[in-house]
PDB file of C-alpha atoms in Angstrom:
ATOM      1  CA  ARG A 140      -3.181 -15.684  -6.890  1.00  0.00           C
ATOM      2  CA  TRP A 141      -5.303 -13.555  -9.065  1.00  0.00           C
ATOM      3  CA  PHE A 142      -3.771 -10.351  -7.031  1.00  0.00           C
ATOM      4  CA  THR A 143      -0.664 -10.941  -8.429  1.00  0.00           C
ATOM      5  CA  HIS A 144      -2.390  -8.991 -11.495  1.00  0.00           C
ATOM      6  CA  PHE A 145      -2.940  -5.977  -9.368  1.00  0.00           C
ATOM      7  CA  TYR A 146       0.372  -5.056  -8.511  1.00  0.00           C
ATOM      8  CA  VAL A 147       1.355  -5.620 -12.357  1.00  0.00           C
ATOM      9  CA  VAL A 148      -1.373  -3.306 -12.977  1.00  0.00           C
ATOM     10  CA  SER A 149      -0.313  -0.932  -9.862  1.00  0.00           C
ATOM     11  CA  VAL A 150       4.010  -1.341 -11.199  1.00  0.00           C
ATOM     12  CA  LEU A 151       3.409   0.150 -14.835  1.00  0.00           C
ATOM     13  CA  TRP A 152       0.708   2.876 -14.557  1.00  0.00           C
ATOM     14  CA  ASN A 153       1.771   3.972 -10.860  1.00  0.00           C
ATOM     15  CA  GLY A 154       5.396   3.728 -12.245  1.00  0.00           C
ATOM     16  CA  PHE A 155       3.915   5.739 -15.254  1.00  0.00           C
ATOM     17  CA  LEU A 156       3.127   8.681 -13.054  1.00  0.00           C
ATOM     18  CA  LEU A 157       5.844   9.018 -10.792  1.00  0.00           C
ATOM     19  CA  ILE A 158       7.969   9.163 -13.981  1.00  0.00           C
ATOM     20  CA  CYS A 159       5.147  11.982 -15.536  1.00  0.00           C
ATOM     21  CA  LEU A 160       5.362  13.853 -12.049  1.00  0.00           C
ATOM     22  CA  PHE A 161       9.836  13.597 -11.618  1.00  0.00           C
ATOM     23  CA  GLN A 162      10.060  15.065 -15.531  1.00  0.00           C
ATOM     24  CA  ALA A 163       7.440  18.208 -14.614  1.00  0.00           C
ATOM     25  CA  GLU A 164       8.916  18.377 -11.229  1.00  0.00           C
ATOM     26  CA  PHE A 165      12.641  18.109 -11.855  1.00  0.00           C
ATOM     27  CA  LEU A 166      12.696  19.126 -15.120  1.00  0.00           C
ATOM     28  CA  GLY A 167      10.331  21.819 -15.455  1.00  0.00           C
ATOM     29  CA  GLU A 168       7.997  19.675 -18.488  1.00  0.00           C
ATOM     30  CA  SER A 169       4.240  19.514 -18.230  1.00  0.00           C
ATOM     31  CA  LEU A 170       2.451  17.366 -17.766  1.00  0.00           C
ATOM     32  CA  PRO A 171       0.273  15.561 -20.121  1.00  0.00           C
ATOM     33  CA  SER A 172      -2.322  16.911 -21.503  1.00  0.00           C
ATOM     34  CA  TRP A 173      -4.891  15.161 -20.778  1.00  0.00           C
ATOM     35  CA  ILE A 174      -3.377  14.897 -16.605  1.00  0.00           C
ATOM     36  CA  GLN A 175      -4.128  18.502 -16.760  1.00  0.00           C
ATOM     37  CA  ASP A 176      -7.604  17.734 -17.829  1.00  0.00           C
ATOM     38  CA  MET A 177      -8.140  15.905 -15.332  1.00  0.00           C
ATOM     39  CA  HIS A 178      -6.519  17.811 -11.977  1.00  0.00           C
ATOM     40  CA  HIS A 179      -9.014  20.600 -14.157  1.00  0.00           C
ATOM     41  CA  ALA A 180     -12.019  18.313 -13.989  1.00  0.00           C
ATOM     42  CA  LEU A 181     -11.383  18.155  -9.852  1.00  0.00           C
ATOM     43  CA  GLY A 182     -10.545  21.982  -9.348  1.00  0.00           C
ATOM     44  CA  ARG A 183      -6.585  21.080  -8.653  1.00  0.00           C
ATOM     45  CA  ASP A 184      -5.263  23.631 -11.238  1.00  0.00           C
ATOM     46  CA  SER A 185      -7.248  26.728  -9.483  1.00  0.00           C
ATOM     47  CA  GLN A 186      -4.141  27.247  -6.829  1.00  0.00           C
ATOM     48  CA  SER A 187      -1.060  30.292  -8.088  1.00  0.00           C
ATOM     49  CA  LYS A 188       0.578  30.066  -4.799  1.00  0.00           C
ATOM     50  CA  ASP A 189       3.754  27.994  -4.884  1.00  0.00           C
ATOM     51  CA  MET A 190       4.171  25.130  -2.773  1.00  0.00           C
ATOM     52  CA  GLY A 191       6.921  23.527  -3.626  1.00  0.00           C
ATOM     53  CA  ASN A 192       7.370  21.304  -0.573  1.00  0.00           C
ATOM     54  CA  GLU A 193       3.553  19.719  -1.249  1.00  0.00           C
ATOM     55  CA  HIS A 194       5.028  19.041  -4.818  1.00  0.00           C
ATOM     56  CA  PHE A 195       8.138  17.179  -3.422  1.00  0.00           C
ATOM     57  CA  SER A 196       6.051  15.296  -1.017  1.00  0.00           C
ATOM     58  CA  ALA A 197       3.874  14.060  -3.770  1.00  0.00           C
ATOM     59  CA  LEU A 198       6.367  13.091  -5.201  1.00  0.00           C
ATOM     60  CA  LEU A 199       8.124  11.210  -2.566  1.00  0.00           C
ATOM     61  CA  VAL A 200       4.828   9.021  -1.700  1.00  0.00           C
ATOM     62  CA  LEU A 201       3.979   8.025  -4.720  1.00  0.00           C
ATOM     63  CA  LEU A 202       7.549   7.034  -5.001  1.00  0.00           C
ATOM     64  CA  LEU A 203       6.785   5.239  -2.050  1.00  0.00           C
ATOM     65  CA  LEU A 204       3.195   3.754  -3.546  1.00  0.00           C
ATOM     66  CA  TRP A 205       5.142   1.935  -5.981  1.00  0.00           C
ATOM     67  CA  LEU A 206       8.219   0.672  -3.966  1.00  0.00           C
ATOM     68  CA  HIS A 207       5.014  -1.466  -2.257  1.00  0.00           C
ATOM     69  CA  SER A 208       3.695  -2.358  -5.319  1.00  0.00           C
ATOM     70  CA  CYS A 209       6.980  -3.703  -6.788  1.00  0.00           C
ATOM     71  CA  ARG A 210       7.524  -6.107  -2.930  1.00  0.00           C
ATOM     72  CA  ARG A 211       4.109  -6.581  -2.740  1.00  0.00           C
ATOM     73  CA  LEU A 212       4.895  -8.007  -6.851  1.00  0.00           C
ATOM     74  CA  ALA A 213       7.829 -10.059  -5.992  1.00  0.00           C
ATOM     75  CA  GLU A 214       6.405 -11.489  -2.687  1.00  0.00           C
ATOM     76  CA  CYS A 215       3.581 -12.656  -5.430  1.00  0.00           C
ATOM     77  CA  LEU A 216       5.780 -14.197  -7.476  1.00  0.00           C
ATOM     78  CA  TRP A 217       8.677 -15.575  -5.829  1.00  0.00           C
ATOM     79  CA  THR A 218       7.174 -15.795  -1.915  1.00  0.00           C
ATOM     80  CA  SER A 219       3.627 -16.192  -1.034  1.00  0.00           C
ATOM     81  CA  VAL A 220       2.442 -19.629  -1.832  1.00  0.00           C
ATOM     82  CA  PHE A 221      -1.623 -19.754  -2.472  1.00  0.00           C
ATOM     83  CA  SER A 222      -4.522 -22.116  -2.106  1.00  0.00           C
ATOM     84  CA  SER A 223      -6.647 -22.644  -4.585  1.00  0.00           C
ATOM     85  CA  GLY A 224      -9.306 -20.016  -3.809  1.00  0.00           C
ATOM     86  CA  VAL A 225     -11.006 -17.840  -6.091  1.00  0.00           C
ATOM     87  CA  ILE A 226     -12.003 -14.366  -6.311  1.00  0.00           C
ATOM     88  CA  HIS A 227     -15.291 -12.902  -6.895  1.00  0.00           C
ATOM     89  CA  ILE A 228     -15.249 -10.988 -11.064  1.00  0.00           C
ATOM     90  CA  VAL A 229     -16.565  -7.789  -8.382  1.00  0.00           C
ATOM     91  CA  GLN A 230     -14.348  -7.692  -6.201  1.00  0.00           C
ATOM     92  CA  TYR A 231     -11.582  -8.009  -9.393  1.00  0.00           C
ATOM     93  CA  CYS A 232     -12.318  -5.407 -11.611  1.00  0.00           C
ATOM     94  CA  PHE A 233     -12.343  -3.053  -8.452  1.00  0.00           C
ATOM     95  CA  GLY A 234      -9.234  -3.762  -7.124  1.00  0.00           C
ATOM     96  CA  LEU A 235      -7.497  -2.869 -10.794  1.00  0.00           C
ATOM     97  CA  GLY A 236      -8.930  -0.036 -10.492  1.00  0.00           C
ATOM     98  CA  TYR A 237      -8.592   0.641  -6.923  1.00  0.00           C
ATOM     99  CA  TYR A 238      -4.461   0.561  -7.470  1.00  0.00           C
ATOM    100  CA  ILE A 239      -5.604   3.248 -11.088  1.00  0.00           C
ATOM    101  CA  ALA A 240      -7.474   4.857  -9.051  1.00  0.00           C
ATOM    102  CA  VAL A 241      -4.909   5.740  -5.105  1.00  0.00           C
ATOM    103  CA  GLY A 242      -2.150   6.443  -8.424  1.00  0.00           C
ATOM    104  CA  SER A 243      -4.527   9.385  -9.408  1.00  0.00           C
ATOM    105  CA  THR A 244      -4.867  10.516  -5.401  1.00  0.00           C
ATOM    106  CA  VAL A 245      -1.649  11.200  -5.079  1.00  0.00           C
ATOM    107  CA  LEU A 246      -0.536  12.961  -8.062  1.00  0.00           C
ATOM    108  CA  CYS A 247      -3.815  15.325  -7.568  1.00  0.00           C
ATOM    109  CA  GLN A 248      -2.780  16.253  -4.317  1.00  0.00           C
ATOM    110  CA  VAL A 249      -0.548  19.126  -6.164  1.00  0.00           C
ATOM    111  CA  PRO A 250      -1.842  21.938  -8.862  1.00  0.00           C
ATOM    112  CA  THR A 251      -0.628  21.638 -12.653  1.00  0.00           C
ATOM    113  CA  ASN A 252      -0.381  25.200 -13.094  1.00  0.00           C
ATOM    114  CA  VAL A 253       2.305  26.327 -10.686  1.00  0.00           C
ATOM    115  CA  ARG A 254       4.688  23.422 -12.079  1.00  0.00           C
ATOM    116  CA  ASN A 255       4.442  23.937 -15.833  1.00  0.00           C
ATOM    117  CA  GLY A 256       7.738  25.261 -16.789  1.00  0.00           C
ATOM    118  CA  LYS A 257       9.452  25.104 -13.054  1.00  0.00           C
ATOM    119  CA  LYS A 258      11.551  23.266 -11.305  1.00  0.00           C
ATOM    120  CA  LEU A 259      11.302  21.343  -7.609  1.00  0.00           C
ATOM    121  CA  SER A 260      13.072  23.291  -4.790  1.00  0.00           C
ATOM    122  CA  VAL A 261      13.440  20.727  -2.579  1.00  0.00           C
ATOM    123  CA  GLN A 262      13.258  20.942   1.582  1.00  0.00           C
ATOM    124  CA  VAL A 263      12.835  17.588   3.255  1.00  0.00           C
ATOM    125  CA  CYS A 264      11.125  18.388   6.790  1.00  0.00           C
ATOM    126  CA  TRP A 265      10.394  16.101   9.484  1.00  0.00           C
ATOM    127  CA  TYR A 266       7.525  14.509   8.663  1.00  0.00           C
ATOM    128  CA  HIS A 267       9.513  12.912   5.206  1.00  0.00           C
ATOM    129  CA  ILE A 268      11.720  11.367   7.243  1.00  0.00           C
ATOM    130  CA  VAL A 269       8.829  10.205   9.938  1.00  0.00           C
ATOM    131  CA  GLY A 270       6.819   9.061   7.088  1.00  0.00           C
ATOM    132  CA  VAL A 271       9.876   6.913   5.383  1.00  0.00           C
ATOM    133  CA  MET A 272      10.674   5.356   8.731  1.00  0.00           C
ATOM    134  CA  MET A 273       7.589   4.534   9.264  1.00  0.00           C
ATOM    135  CA  TYR A 274       6.998   3.009   6.303  1.00  0.00           C
ATOM    136  CA  VAL A 275      10.513   1.004   6.145  1.00  0.00           C
ATOM    137  CA  TRP A 276       9.468  -0.012   9.562  1.00  0.00           C
ATOM    138  CA  ALA A 277       6.197  -1.203   8.641  1.00  0.00           C
ATOM    139  CA  SER A 278       6.952  -2.781   5.007  1.00  0.00           C
ATOM    140  CA  LEU A 279       9.896  -5.038   6.515  1.00  0.00           C
ATOM    141  CA  HIS A 280       7.474  -6.546   9.125  1.00  0.00           C
ATOM    142  CA  GLN A 281       4.833  -7.692   6.568  1.00  0.00           C
ATOM    143  CA  HIS A 282       7.192  -9.254   4.313  1.00  0.00           C
ATOM    144  CA  ARG A 283       8.628 -11.477   7.234  1.00  0.00           C
ATOM    145  CA  CYS A 284       4.849 -12.410   8.295  1.00  0.00           C
ATOM    146  CA  LEU A 285       4.178 -13.399   4.625  1.00  0.00           C
ATOM    147  CA  ALA A 286       7.109 -14.873   4.362  1.00  0.00           C
ATOM    148  CA  ILE A 287       5.956 -16.774   7.422  1.00  0.00           C
ATOM    149  CA  LEU A 288       2.715 -18.133   5.909  1.00  0.00           C
ATOM    150  CA  ALA A 289       4.780 -19.080   2.720  1.00  0.00           C
ATOM    151  CA  ASN A 290       7.060 -21.459   5.137  1.00  0.00           C
ATOM    152  CA  LEU A 291       4.152 -22.619   6.612  1.00  0.00           C
ATOM    153  CA  ARG A 292       3.735 -24.585   3.229  1.00  0.00           C
ATOM    154  CA  LYS A 293       7.374 -25.387   2.610  1.00  0.00           C
ATOM    155  CA  SER A 294       9.368 -27.713   3.858  1.00  0.00           C
ATOM    156  CA  ARG A 295      12.991 -26.943   5.475  1.00  0.00           C
ATOM    157  CA  SER A 296      14.365 -26.953   1.293  1.00  0.00           C
ATOM    158  CA  GLY A 297      11.906 -25.019   0.539  1.00  0.00           C
ATOM    159  CA  LYS A 298       9.985 -27.286  -1.599  1.00  0.00           C
ATOM    160  CA  VAL A 299       6.025 -26.950  -1.444  1.00  0.00           C
ATOM    161  CA  VAL A 300       4.233 -29.630   0.040  1.00  0.00           C
ATOM    162  CA  SER A 301       0.991 -28.577   1.763  1.00  0.00           C
ATOM    163  CA  LEU A 302      -1.568 -25.497  -0.056  1.00  0.00           C
ATOM    164  CA  SER A 303      -3.885 -26.360   4.052  1.00  0.00           C
ATOM    165  CA  HIS A 304      -4.149 -23.874   6.825  1.00  0.00           C
ATOM    166  CA  SER A 305      -2.005 -23.954   9.649  1.00  0.00           C
ATOM    167  CA  VAL A 306      -1.550 -21.953  12.934  1.00  0.00           C
ATOM    168  CA  PRO A 307       1.516 -19.543  12.074  1.00  0.00           C
ATOM    169  CA  TYR A 308       3.943 -18.021  15.393  1.00  0.00           C
ATOM    170  CA  GLY A 309       6.466 -15.442  15.756  1.00  0.00           C
ATOM    171  CA  ASP A 310       6.832 -11.783  14.360  1.00  0.00           C
ATOM    172  CA  TRP A 311       4.087 -10.303  15.285  1.00  0.00           C
ATOM    173  CA  PHE A 312       1.789 -13.184  14.821  1.00  0.00           C
ATOM    174  CA  GLU A 313       2.648 -13.374  18.354  1.00  0.00           C
ATOM    175  CA  SER A 314      -0.202 -10.444  19.128  1.00  0.00           C
ATOM    176  CA  VAL A 315      -2.341 -10.696  15.826  1.00  0.00           C
ATOM    177  CA  SER A 316      -4.257 -13.295  13.744  1.00  0.00           C
ATOM    178  CA  CYS A 317      -3.191 -11.193  10.665  1.00  0.00           C
ATOM    179  CA  PRO A 318       0.034  -8.424  11.064  1.00  0.00           C
ATOM    180  CA  HIS A 319       0.740  -8.212   7.028  1.00  0.00           C
ATOM    181  CA  TYR A 320      -3.583  -6.672   7.112  1.00  0.00           C
ATOM    182  CA  PHE A 321      -2.113  -4.615  10.380  1.00  0.00           C
ATOM    183  CA  ALA A 322       1.562  -3.482   8.509  1.00  0.00           C
ATOM    184  CA  GLU A 323      -0.817  -2.644   5.839  1.00  0.00           C
ATOM    185  CA  LEU A 324      -2.845  -0.031   7.608  1.00  0.00           C
ATOM    186  CA  LEU A 325       0.928   1.346   8.930  1.00  0.00           C
ATOM    187  CA  ILE A 326       2.109   1.863   5.489  1.00  0.00           C
ATOM    188  CA  TYR A 327      -0.947   3.631   4.617  1.00  0.00           C
ATOM    189  CA  ILE A 328      -0.792   6.077   7.536  1.00  0.00           C
ATOM    190  CA  SER A 329       3.160   6.881   6.761  1.00  0.00           C
ATOM    191  CA  MET A 330       2.259   7.628   3.081  1.00  0.00           C
ATOM    192  CA  ALA A 331      -0.300  10.570   5.161  1.00  0.00           C
ATOM    193  CA  ILE A 332       2.191  11.581   7.563  1.00  0.00           C
ATOM    194  CA  THR A 333       4.690  11.918   4.884  1.00  0.00           C
ATOM    195  CA  LEU A 334       2.226  14.295   2.280  1.00  0.00           C
ATOM    196  CA  GLY A 335       2.168  16.278   5.799  1.00  0.00           C
ATOM    197  CA  ILE A 336       0.058  14.972   8.492  1.00  0.00           C
ATOM    198  CA  HIS A 337      -2.701  17.672   7.387  1.00  0.00           C
ATOM    199  CA  ASN A 338      -3.739  15.814   3.750  1.00  0.00           C
ATOM    200  CA  VAL A 339      -7.476  14.812   4.102  1.00  0.00           C
ATOM    201  CA  THR A 340      -7.877  13.097   0.970  1.00  0.00           C
ATOM    202  CA  TRP A 341      -5.261  11.295   1.637  1.00  0.00           C
ATOM    203  CA  TRP A 342      -6.926   9.885   5.014  1.00  0.00           C
ATOM    204  CA  CYS A 343     -10.182   8.984   3.649  1.00  0.00           C
ATOM    205  CA  VAL A 344      -7.884   6.644   1.432  1.00  0.00           C
ATOM    206  CA  VAL A 345      -6.598   5.543   5.146  1.00  0.00           C
ATOM    207  CA  MET A 346      -9.827   4.921   6.651  1.00  0.00           C
ATOM    208  CA  TYR A 347     -10.991   2.930   3.562  1.00  0.00           C
ATOM    209  CA  VAL A 348      -7.819   0.790   4.174  1.00  0.00           C
ATOM    210  CA  LEU A 349      -8.432   0.346   7.801  1.00  0.00           C
ATOM    211  CA  PHE A 350     -12.166  -1.050   7.409  1.00  0.00           C
ATOM    212  CA  ASN A 351     -11.387  -2.913   4.118  1.00  0.00           C
ATOM    213  CA  GLN A 352      -8.518  -4.695   6.277  1.00  0.00           C
ATOM    214  CA  ALA A 353     -10.123  -4.914   9.193  1.00  0.00           C
ATOM    215  CA  LEU A 354     -12.986  -7.302   7.543  1.00  0.00           C
ATOM    216  CA  ALA A 355     -10.646  -9.321   5.986  1.00  0.00           C
ATOM    217  CA  ALA A 356      -9.022  -9.910   9.233  1.00  0.00           C
ATOM    218  CA  VAL A 357     -12.123 -10.602  11.447  1.00  0.00           C
ATOM    219  CA  LEU A 358     -13.054 -13.438   9.096  1.00  0.00           C
ATOM    220  CA  CYS A 359      -9.658 -14.615   9.302  1.00  0.00           C
ATOM    221  CA  HIS A 360      -9.554 -14.810  12.380  1.00  0.00           C
ATOM    222  CA  ASP A 361     -12.909 -16.566  13.549  1.00  0.00           C
ATOM    223  CA  PHE A 362     -11.585 -18.826  10.583  1.00  0.00           C
ATOM    224  CA  TYR A 363      -7.978 -19.707  12.708  1.00  0.00           C
ATOM    225  CA  GLN A 364     -10.960 -20.075  15.873  1.00  0.00           C
ATOM    226  CA  LYS A 365     -13.352 -22.318  14.217  1.00  0.00           C
ATOM    227  CA  ASN A 366     -10.956 -24.618  12.654  1.00  0.00           C
ATOM    228  CA  PHE A 367      -7.712 -25.164  15.092  1.00  0.00           C
ATOM    229  CA  SER A 368      -9.174 -25.551  18.606  1.00  0.00           C
ATOM    230  CA  SER A 369      -5.491 -24.997  19.878  1.00  0.00           C
ATOM    231  CA  TYR A 370      -5.397 -21.092  18.704  1.00  0.00           C
ATOM    232  CA  PRO A 371      -4.017 -18.674  21.189  1.00  0.00           C
ATOM    233  CA  LYS A 372      -7.183 -17.065  23.142  1.00  0.00           C
ATOM    234  CA  HIS A 373      -5.146 -14.067  23.824  1.00  0.00           C
ATOM    235  CA  ARG A 374      -4.105 -12.739  19.511  1.00  0.00           C
ATOM    236  CA  LYS A 375      -6.393  -9.578  18.569  1.00  0.00           C
ATOM    237  CA  ALA A 376      -7.919 -10.081  14.456  1.00  0.00           C
ATOM    238  CA  PHE A 377      -6.589  -6.949  13.454  1.00  0.00           C
ATOM    239  CA  ILE A 378      -4.689  -5.198  16.376  1.00  0.00           C
ATOM    240  CA  PRO A 379      -2.711  -5.068  18.823  1.00  0.00           C
ATOM    241  CA  LEU A 380      -4.435  -4.929  22.101  1.00  0.00           C
ATOM    242  CA  VAL A 381      -8.267  -4.218  20.400  1.00  0.00           C
TER     243      VAL A 381
END
């Protein structure tokens, strides 16, 4: 339930960064001085080559990240039915820091000095189209899977009748125990594609998401197998067929 706080922070913080980057790219305004200081500390203001397409890629990924946070916040508030489980304070603090850091990571992929006083020249490339299409596809399946989980605890009228665990069926649940985690990985991979595939920093983020979601999926898969004797044997934990 407290994951809701993560998405509130992400919507506000990454929405702010999105507005700042949009103004810098399309209106020729300068980024706030403290953001430029952060870029300077990370050595990202030393490039002088105009890489407008890289700027557009970062802007697009930051938009996708913000939309993802908005959808997940809406699902936490109006779709998901949470049990009485608790979260460790360390994990809670780390989660808040993660959603602040991940948006800043996108913003730091382009230098500040070549933006100031210039407007963005937009050039849509094939990887933008592929990345966005994959993002939409994965997001739709993640929402469907979260709705399936929520409906296990609701009556046909939509009233919550139970907080116990049940075996989910339908959509990607037919292949894996935690398709919503798999969809999360695909969403981050789609952002890596949108950034032009070659961005090493974002692939490090993808690797973090892979190990984080895989661990959670394996624990959940083990829970299903231990508590439901008739649990489908063919289902994998996280990635289909793996």
